[in-house]
Coordinates of C-alpha atoms in Angstrom, one line a residue:
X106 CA 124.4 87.0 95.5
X107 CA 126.5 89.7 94.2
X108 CA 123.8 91.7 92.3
X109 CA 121.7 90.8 96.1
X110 CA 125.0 92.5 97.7
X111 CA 125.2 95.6 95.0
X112 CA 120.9 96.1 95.4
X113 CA 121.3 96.0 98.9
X114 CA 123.9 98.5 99.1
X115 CA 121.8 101.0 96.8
X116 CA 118.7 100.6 98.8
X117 CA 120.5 101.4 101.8
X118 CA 122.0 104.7 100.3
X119 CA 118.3 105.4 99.6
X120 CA 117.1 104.8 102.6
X121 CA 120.1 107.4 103.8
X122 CA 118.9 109.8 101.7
X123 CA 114.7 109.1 102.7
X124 CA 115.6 109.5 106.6
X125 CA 118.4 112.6 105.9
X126 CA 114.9 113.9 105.2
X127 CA 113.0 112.5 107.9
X128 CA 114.9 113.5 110.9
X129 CA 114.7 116.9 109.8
X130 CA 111.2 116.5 109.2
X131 CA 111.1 115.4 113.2
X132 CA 113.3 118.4 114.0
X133 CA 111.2 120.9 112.8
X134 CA 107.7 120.1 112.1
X135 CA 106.5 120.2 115.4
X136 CA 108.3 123.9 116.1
X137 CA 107.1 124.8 112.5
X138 CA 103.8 123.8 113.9
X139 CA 104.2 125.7 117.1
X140 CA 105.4 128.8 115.3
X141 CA 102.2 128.5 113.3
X142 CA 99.3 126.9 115.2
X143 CA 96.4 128.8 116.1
X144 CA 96.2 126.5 118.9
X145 CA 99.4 125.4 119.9
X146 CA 97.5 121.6 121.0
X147 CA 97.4 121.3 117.4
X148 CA 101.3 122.1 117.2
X149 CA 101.9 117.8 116.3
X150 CA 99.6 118.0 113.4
X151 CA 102.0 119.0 110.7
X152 CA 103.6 115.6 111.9
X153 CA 100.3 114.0 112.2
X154 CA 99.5 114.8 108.6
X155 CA 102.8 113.9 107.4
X156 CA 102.2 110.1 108.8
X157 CA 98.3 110.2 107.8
X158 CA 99.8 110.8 104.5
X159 CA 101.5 107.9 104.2
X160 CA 98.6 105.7 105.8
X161 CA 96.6 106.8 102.8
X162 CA 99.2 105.9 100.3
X163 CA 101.3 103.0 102.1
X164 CA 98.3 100.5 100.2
X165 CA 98.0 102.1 96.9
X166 CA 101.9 102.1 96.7
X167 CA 102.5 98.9 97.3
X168 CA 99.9 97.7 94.9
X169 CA 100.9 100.2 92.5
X170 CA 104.8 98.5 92.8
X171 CA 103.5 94.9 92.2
X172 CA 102.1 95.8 88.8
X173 CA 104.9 98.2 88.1
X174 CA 107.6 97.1 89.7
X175 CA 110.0 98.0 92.7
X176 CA 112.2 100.7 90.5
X177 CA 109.3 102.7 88.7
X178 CA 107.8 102.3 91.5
X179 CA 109.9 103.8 94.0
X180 CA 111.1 106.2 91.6
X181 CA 107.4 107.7 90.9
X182 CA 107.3 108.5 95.4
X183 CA 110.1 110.6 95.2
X184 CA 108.2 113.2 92.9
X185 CA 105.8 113.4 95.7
X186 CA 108.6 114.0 98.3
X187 CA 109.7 117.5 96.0
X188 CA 106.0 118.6 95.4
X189 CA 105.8 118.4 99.7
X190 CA 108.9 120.0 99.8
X191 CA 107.9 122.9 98.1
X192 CA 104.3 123.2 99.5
X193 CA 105.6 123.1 102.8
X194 CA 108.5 126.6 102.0
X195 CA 105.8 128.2 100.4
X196 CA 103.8 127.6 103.7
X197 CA 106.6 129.0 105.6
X198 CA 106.8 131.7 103.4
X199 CA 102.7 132.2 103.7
X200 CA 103.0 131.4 107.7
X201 CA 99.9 129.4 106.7
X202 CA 99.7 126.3 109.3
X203 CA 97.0 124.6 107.3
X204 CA 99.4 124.9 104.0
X205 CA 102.3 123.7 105.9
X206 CA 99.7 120.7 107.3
X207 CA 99.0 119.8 103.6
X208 CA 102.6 120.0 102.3
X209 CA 103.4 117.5 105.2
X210 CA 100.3 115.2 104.1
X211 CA 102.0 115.0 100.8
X212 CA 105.6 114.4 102.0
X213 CA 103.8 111.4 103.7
X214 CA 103.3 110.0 100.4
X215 CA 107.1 109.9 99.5
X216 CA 107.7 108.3 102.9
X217 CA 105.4 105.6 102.7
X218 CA 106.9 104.6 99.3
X219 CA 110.6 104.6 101.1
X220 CA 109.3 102.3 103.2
X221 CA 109.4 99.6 100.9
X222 CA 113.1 99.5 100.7
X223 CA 113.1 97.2 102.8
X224 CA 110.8 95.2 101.4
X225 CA 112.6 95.7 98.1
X226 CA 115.8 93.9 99.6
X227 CA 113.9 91.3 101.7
X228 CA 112.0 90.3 98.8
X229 CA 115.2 89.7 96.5
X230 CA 117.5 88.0 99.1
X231 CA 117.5 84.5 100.2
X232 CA 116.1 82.7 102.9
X233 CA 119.5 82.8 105.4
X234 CA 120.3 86.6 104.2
X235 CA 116.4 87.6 104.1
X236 CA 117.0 89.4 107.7
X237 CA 120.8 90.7 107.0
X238 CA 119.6 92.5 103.9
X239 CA 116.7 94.0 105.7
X240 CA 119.0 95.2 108.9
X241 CA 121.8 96.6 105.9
X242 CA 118.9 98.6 104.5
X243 CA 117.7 100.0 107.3
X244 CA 121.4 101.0 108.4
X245 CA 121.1 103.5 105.6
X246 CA 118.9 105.5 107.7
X247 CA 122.0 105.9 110.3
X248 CA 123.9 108.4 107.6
X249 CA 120.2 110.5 108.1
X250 CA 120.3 110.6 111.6
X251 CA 124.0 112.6 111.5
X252 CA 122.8 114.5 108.0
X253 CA 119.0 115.8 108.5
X254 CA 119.2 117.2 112.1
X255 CA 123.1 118.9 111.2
X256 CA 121.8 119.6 107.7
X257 CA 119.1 121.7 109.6
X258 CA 121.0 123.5 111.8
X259 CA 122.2 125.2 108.8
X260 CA 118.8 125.7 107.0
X261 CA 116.5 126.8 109.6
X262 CA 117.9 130.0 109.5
X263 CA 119.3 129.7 106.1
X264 CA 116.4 132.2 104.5
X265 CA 115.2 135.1 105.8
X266 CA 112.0 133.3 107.0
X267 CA 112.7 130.4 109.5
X268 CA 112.5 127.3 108.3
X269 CA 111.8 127.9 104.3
X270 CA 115.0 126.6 104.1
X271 CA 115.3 123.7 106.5
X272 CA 111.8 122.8 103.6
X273 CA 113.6 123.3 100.5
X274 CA 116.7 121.6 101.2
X275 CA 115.1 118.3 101.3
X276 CA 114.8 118.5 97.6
X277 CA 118.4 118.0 97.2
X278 CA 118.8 114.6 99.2
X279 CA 115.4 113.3 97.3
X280 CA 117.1 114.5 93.6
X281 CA 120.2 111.9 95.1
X282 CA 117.8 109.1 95.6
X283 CA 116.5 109.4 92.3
X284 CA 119.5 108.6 90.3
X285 CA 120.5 106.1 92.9
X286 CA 117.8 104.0 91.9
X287 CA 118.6 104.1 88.6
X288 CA 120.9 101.6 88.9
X289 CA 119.1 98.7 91.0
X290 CA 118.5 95.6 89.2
X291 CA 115.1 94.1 90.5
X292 CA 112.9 91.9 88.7
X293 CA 109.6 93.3 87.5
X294 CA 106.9 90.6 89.0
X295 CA 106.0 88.0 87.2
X296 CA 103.0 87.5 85.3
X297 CA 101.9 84.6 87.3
X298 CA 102.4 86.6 90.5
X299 CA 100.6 90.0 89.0
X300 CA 97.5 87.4 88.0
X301 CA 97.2 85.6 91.0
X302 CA 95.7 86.9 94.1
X303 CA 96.5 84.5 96.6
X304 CA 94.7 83.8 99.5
X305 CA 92.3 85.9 101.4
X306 CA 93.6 88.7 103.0
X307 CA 91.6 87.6 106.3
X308 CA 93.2 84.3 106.1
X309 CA 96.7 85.4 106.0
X310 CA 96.1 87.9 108.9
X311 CA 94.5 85.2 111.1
X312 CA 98.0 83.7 111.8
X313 CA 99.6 84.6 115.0
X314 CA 102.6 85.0 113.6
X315 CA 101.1 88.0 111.5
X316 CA 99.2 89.4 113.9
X317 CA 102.8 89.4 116.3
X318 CA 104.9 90.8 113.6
X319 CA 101.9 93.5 112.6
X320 CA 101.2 94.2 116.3
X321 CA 105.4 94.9 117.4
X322 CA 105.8 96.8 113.8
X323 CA 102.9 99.0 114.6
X324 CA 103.0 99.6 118.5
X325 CA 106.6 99.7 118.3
X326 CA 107.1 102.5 116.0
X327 CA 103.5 104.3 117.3
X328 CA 105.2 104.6 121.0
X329 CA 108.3 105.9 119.4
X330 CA 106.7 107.9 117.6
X331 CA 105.0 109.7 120.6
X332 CA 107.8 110.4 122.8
X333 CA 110.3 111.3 119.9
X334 CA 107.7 113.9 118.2
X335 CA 106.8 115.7 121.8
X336 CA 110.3 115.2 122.7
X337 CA 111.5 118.4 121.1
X338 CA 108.6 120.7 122.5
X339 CA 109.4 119.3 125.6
X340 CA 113.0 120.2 125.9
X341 CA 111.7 123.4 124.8
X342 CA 109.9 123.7 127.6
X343 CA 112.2 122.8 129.7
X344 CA 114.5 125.7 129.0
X345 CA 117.0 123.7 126.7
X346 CA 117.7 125.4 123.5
X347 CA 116.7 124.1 120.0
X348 CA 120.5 122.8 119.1
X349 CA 120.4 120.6 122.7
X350 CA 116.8 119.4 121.2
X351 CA 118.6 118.8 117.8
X352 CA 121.3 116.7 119.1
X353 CA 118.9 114.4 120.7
X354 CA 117.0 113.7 117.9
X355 CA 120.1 113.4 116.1
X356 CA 121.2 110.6 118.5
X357 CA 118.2 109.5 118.5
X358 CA 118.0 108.2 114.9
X359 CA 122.0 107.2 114.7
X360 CA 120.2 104.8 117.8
X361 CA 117.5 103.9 115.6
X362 CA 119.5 102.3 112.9
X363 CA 123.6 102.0 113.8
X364 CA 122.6 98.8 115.6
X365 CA 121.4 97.8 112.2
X366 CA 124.6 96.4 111.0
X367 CA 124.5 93.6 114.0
X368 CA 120.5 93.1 114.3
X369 CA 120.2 90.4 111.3
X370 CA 123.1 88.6 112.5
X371 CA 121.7 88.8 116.1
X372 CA 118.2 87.4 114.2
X373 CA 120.4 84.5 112.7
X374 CA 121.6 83.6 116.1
X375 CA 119.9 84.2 119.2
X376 CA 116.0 84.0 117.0
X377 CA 113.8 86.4 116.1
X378 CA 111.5 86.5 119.1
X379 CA 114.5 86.6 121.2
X380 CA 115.8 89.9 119.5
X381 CA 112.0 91.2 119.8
X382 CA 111.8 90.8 123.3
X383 CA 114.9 92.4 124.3
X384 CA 113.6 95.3 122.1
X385 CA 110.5 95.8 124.2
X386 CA 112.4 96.0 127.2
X387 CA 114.8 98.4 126.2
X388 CA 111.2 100.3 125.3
X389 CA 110.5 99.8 128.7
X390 CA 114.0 101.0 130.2
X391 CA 113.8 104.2 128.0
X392 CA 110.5 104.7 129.6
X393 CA 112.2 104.7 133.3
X394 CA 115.2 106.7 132.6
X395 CA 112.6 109.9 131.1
X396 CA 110.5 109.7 134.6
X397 CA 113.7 109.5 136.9
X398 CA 114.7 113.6 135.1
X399 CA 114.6 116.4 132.8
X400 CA 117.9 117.4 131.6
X401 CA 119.7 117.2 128.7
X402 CA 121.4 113.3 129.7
X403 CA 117.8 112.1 130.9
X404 CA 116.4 113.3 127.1
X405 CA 119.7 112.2 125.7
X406 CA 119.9 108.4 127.3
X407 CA 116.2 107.9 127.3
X408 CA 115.7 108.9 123.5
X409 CA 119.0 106.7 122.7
X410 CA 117.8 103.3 124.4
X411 CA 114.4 104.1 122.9
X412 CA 116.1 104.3 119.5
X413 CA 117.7 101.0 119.8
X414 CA 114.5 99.1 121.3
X415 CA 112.8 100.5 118.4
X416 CA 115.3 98.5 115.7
X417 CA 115.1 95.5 117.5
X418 CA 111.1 95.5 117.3
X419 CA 110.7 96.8 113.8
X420 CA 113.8 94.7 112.3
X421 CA 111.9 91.5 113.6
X422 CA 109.0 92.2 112.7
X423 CA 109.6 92.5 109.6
X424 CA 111.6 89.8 109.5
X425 CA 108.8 87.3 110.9
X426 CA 106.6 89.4 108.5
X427 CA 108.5 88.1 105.7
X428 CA 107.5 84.1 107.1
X429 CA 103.5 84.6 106.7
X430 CA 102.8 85.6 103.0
X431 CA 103.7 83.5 99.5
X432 CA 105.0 86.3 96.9
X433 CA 101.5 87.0 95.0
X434 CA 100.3 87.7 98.8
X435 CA 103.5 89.9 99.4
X436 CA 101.6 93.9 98.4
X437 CA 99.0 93.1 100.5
X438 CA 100.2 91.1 103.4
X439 CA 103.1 94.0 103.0
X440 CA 101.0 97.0 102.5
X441 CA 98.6 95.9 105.5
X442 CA 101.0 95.7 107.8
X443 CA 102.7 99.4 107.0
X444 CA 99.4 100.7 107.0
X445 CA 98.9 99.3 111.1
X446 CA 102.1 101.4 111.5
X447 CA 101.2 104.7 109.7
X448 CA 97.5 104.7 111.5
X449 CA 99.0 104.3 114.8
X450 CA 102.1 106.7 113.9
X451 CA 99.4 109.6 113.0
X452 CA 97.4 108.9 116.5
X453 CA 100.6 109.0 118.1
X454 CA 102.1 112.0 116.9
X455 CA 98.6 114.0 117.0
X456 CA 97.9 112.9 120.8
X457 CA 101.5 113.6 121.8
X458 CA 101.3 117.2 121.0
X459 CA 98.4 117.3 123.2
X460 CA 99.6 115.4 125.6
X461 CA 103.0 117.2 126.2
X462 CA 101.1 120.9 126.2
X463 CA 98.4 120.2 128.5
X464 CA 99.9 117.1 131.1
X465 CA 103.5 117.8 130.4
X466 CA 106.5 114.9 129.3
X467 CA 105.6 112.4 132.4
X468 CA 102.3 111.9 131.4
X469 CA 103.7 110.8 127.9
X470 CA 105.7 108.5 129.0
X471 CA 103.3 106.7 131.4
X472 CA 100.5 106.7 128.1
X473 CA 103.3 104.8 126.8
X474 CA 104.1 102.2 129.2
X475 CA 101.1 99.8 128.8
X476 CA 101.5 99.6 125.1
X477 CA 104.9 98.3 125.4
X478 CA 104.1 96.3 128.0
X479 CA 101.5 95.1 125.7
X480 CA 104.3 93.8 123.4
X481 CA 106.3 92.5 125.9
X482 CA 103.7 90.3 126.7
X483 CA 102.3 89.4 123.3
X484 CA 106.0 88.1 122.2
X485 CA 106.4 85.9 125.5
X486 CA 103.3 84.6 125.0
X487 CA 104.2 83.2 121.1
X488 CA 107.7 82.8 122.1
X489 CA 105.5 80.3 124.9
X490 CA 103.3 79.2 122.6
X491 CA 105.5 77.9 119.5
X492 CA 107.7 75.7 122.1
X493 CA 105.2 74.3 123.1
X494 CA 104.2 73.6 119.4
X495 CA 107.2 71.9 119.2
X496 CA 107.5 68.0 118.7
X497 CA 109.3 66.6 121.7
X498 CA 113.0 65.2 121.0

């Protein structure tokens, strides 16, 4: 347990570092894009390739850590975070907007790595603290939500050209990761789990339970997805200035993970479908609060409540995840459902840009609303389903 407890803690400092990163990734590729676009519907696709990047990669990584391990493994998808790093200044520095979209692209390879961390920690804890260690993880990405968005502040400007900066400092937070996971301790698979290949991928996705866990992870994080990215060009347009914009993304990812220090002991309690419902609801309220205005509280509230939904529905999914696969089935069962999530992430990001620019931040919202009602619906109906499943007493 106490080696569980010190991995744990590591991962999650990792995950700090991998979301510093991100959150000023959200901050600023969509204005980098804007700056740069020759058409500025195409001013999401910087963050569009950044996600299509890991939804290329989120397979071969998690194949390439089950016959390498979770430590080499991990440690090889940082290298790809400082080659996208520098791609994407010397973009900047070109004010080339298809450069910046391939610098992104390879980021997105470093990023769908990180999101293994989880994994990484759910796959070494026990049964009863399978869910704790994946919320603790995950909590690390609440130290990114206060670093990347500040951290930019500082670097946009930071070089003469805007932005270069804001690109290159990201080096320094993956450079921290790097020695940080020198010093995990998890097994290397065994050989009886690298030889056998378990059953059929189409078998294990035909459970419900699968298809419910892949089905929250994904539409979950796509919805969020779309109103955080087009949430910034939207306050833009609005008149608010970029640190107003920065603040709410900034509170928006503190949303995202702070509640991560209760959500596996919520899991242990209440259940996981409870947790997920309550998650696609606050969706659902976050949805209401952006129609009902457009200043800085309506942005602020909406992104916050959107931020918390979003834990709820990606912490238990993974969690029931974790229920449908034996470990020989874990890369693939694993890497299938990240992929869902990347492939609806890139559609997200890419349509939101066009949808904010042309039909403005109401139409995005309502796009939203029948997908998470879609989840809503989808967890009542197992929630329904498994008591009834259930031998009376």
């Amino acid at each position: 347990m106490n080696s569980t407890k010190r991995n744990v803690g590591l991962l999650a400092a990792c995950q700090a570092m991998l979301f510093t990163n991100n959150a000023t990734l959200i901050a600023i590729n969509g204005l980098a894009g804007l700056a740069l676009a020759p058409n500025k519907g195409l001013a999401t696709l910087p963050v569009t390739c950044w996600i299509l990047g890991g939804a290329l990669a989120t397979m071969p990584a998690s194949l390439h850590m089950k016959r390498v391990g979770r430590k080499r493994g991990l440690t090889s998808g940082i290298f790809w975070g400082f080659a996208g790093s520098l791609i994407c200044a010397a973009a900047m520095w070109q004010q080339s907007f298809w450069l910046l979209c391939l610098g992104t692209m390879v980021w997105g390879v470093y990023n769908a790595y990180g999101q293994y961390y989880r994994f990484a920690a759910a796959d070494a804890a026990s049964g009863d603290f399978k869910a704790t260690a994946i919320s603790l993880v995950l909590a690390g990405g609440l130290v990114g939500g206060i670093l990347g968005p500040s951290t930019s502040r500082f670097t946009v400007d930071l070089l003469a050209t805007k932005f270069m900066g804001a690109y290159l400092a990201l080096i320094g937070f993956a450079l921290v990761a790097v020695v940080l996971l020198r010093f995990i301790d998890i097994p290397n698979p065994t050989a009886a789990e690298q030889a056998k290949p378990g059953r059929p991928l189409a078998e294990i996705a035909a459970q419900p339970r699968f298809i419910l866990a892949v089905l929250s992870g994904a539409l979950g994080y796509g919805v969020m997805n779309f109103l955080m990215t087009s949430t910034p060009i939207a306050m833009g347009v609005c008149g608010h200035p970029y640190s107003d914009a920065a603040f709410v993304i900034s509170s928006h990812v503190v949303a995202m993970f702070a509640p991560s220090f209760v959500t596996g002991t919520l899991i242990k309690r209440f259940g996981v479908l409870t947790v997920m419902l309550i998650g696609a609801l606050l969706n659902l309220a976050s949805i209401s609060i952006a129609l009902s205005g457009i200043s800085v509280p309506h942005f602020w509230a909406s992104l916050v409540t959107l931020g918390i939904g979003w834990n709820f529905l990606y912490i238990g999914g993974t969690t029931l995840l974790t229920e449908t696969y034996r470990p020989e089935e874990r890369a693939k069962a694993q890497g299938t459902n990240d992929q869902a999530i990347f492939i609806m992430m890139a559609i997200s990001s890419f349509t939101s840009g066009m949808t904010v620019t042309t039909a403005g931040w109401e139409r995005v919202n309502l796009f939203a609303l029948p997908l998470v009602a879609l989840v809503a619906v989808a967890i009542g109906w197992y929630a329904l389903r498994r008591r009834s499943e259930k031998p009376a007493a």
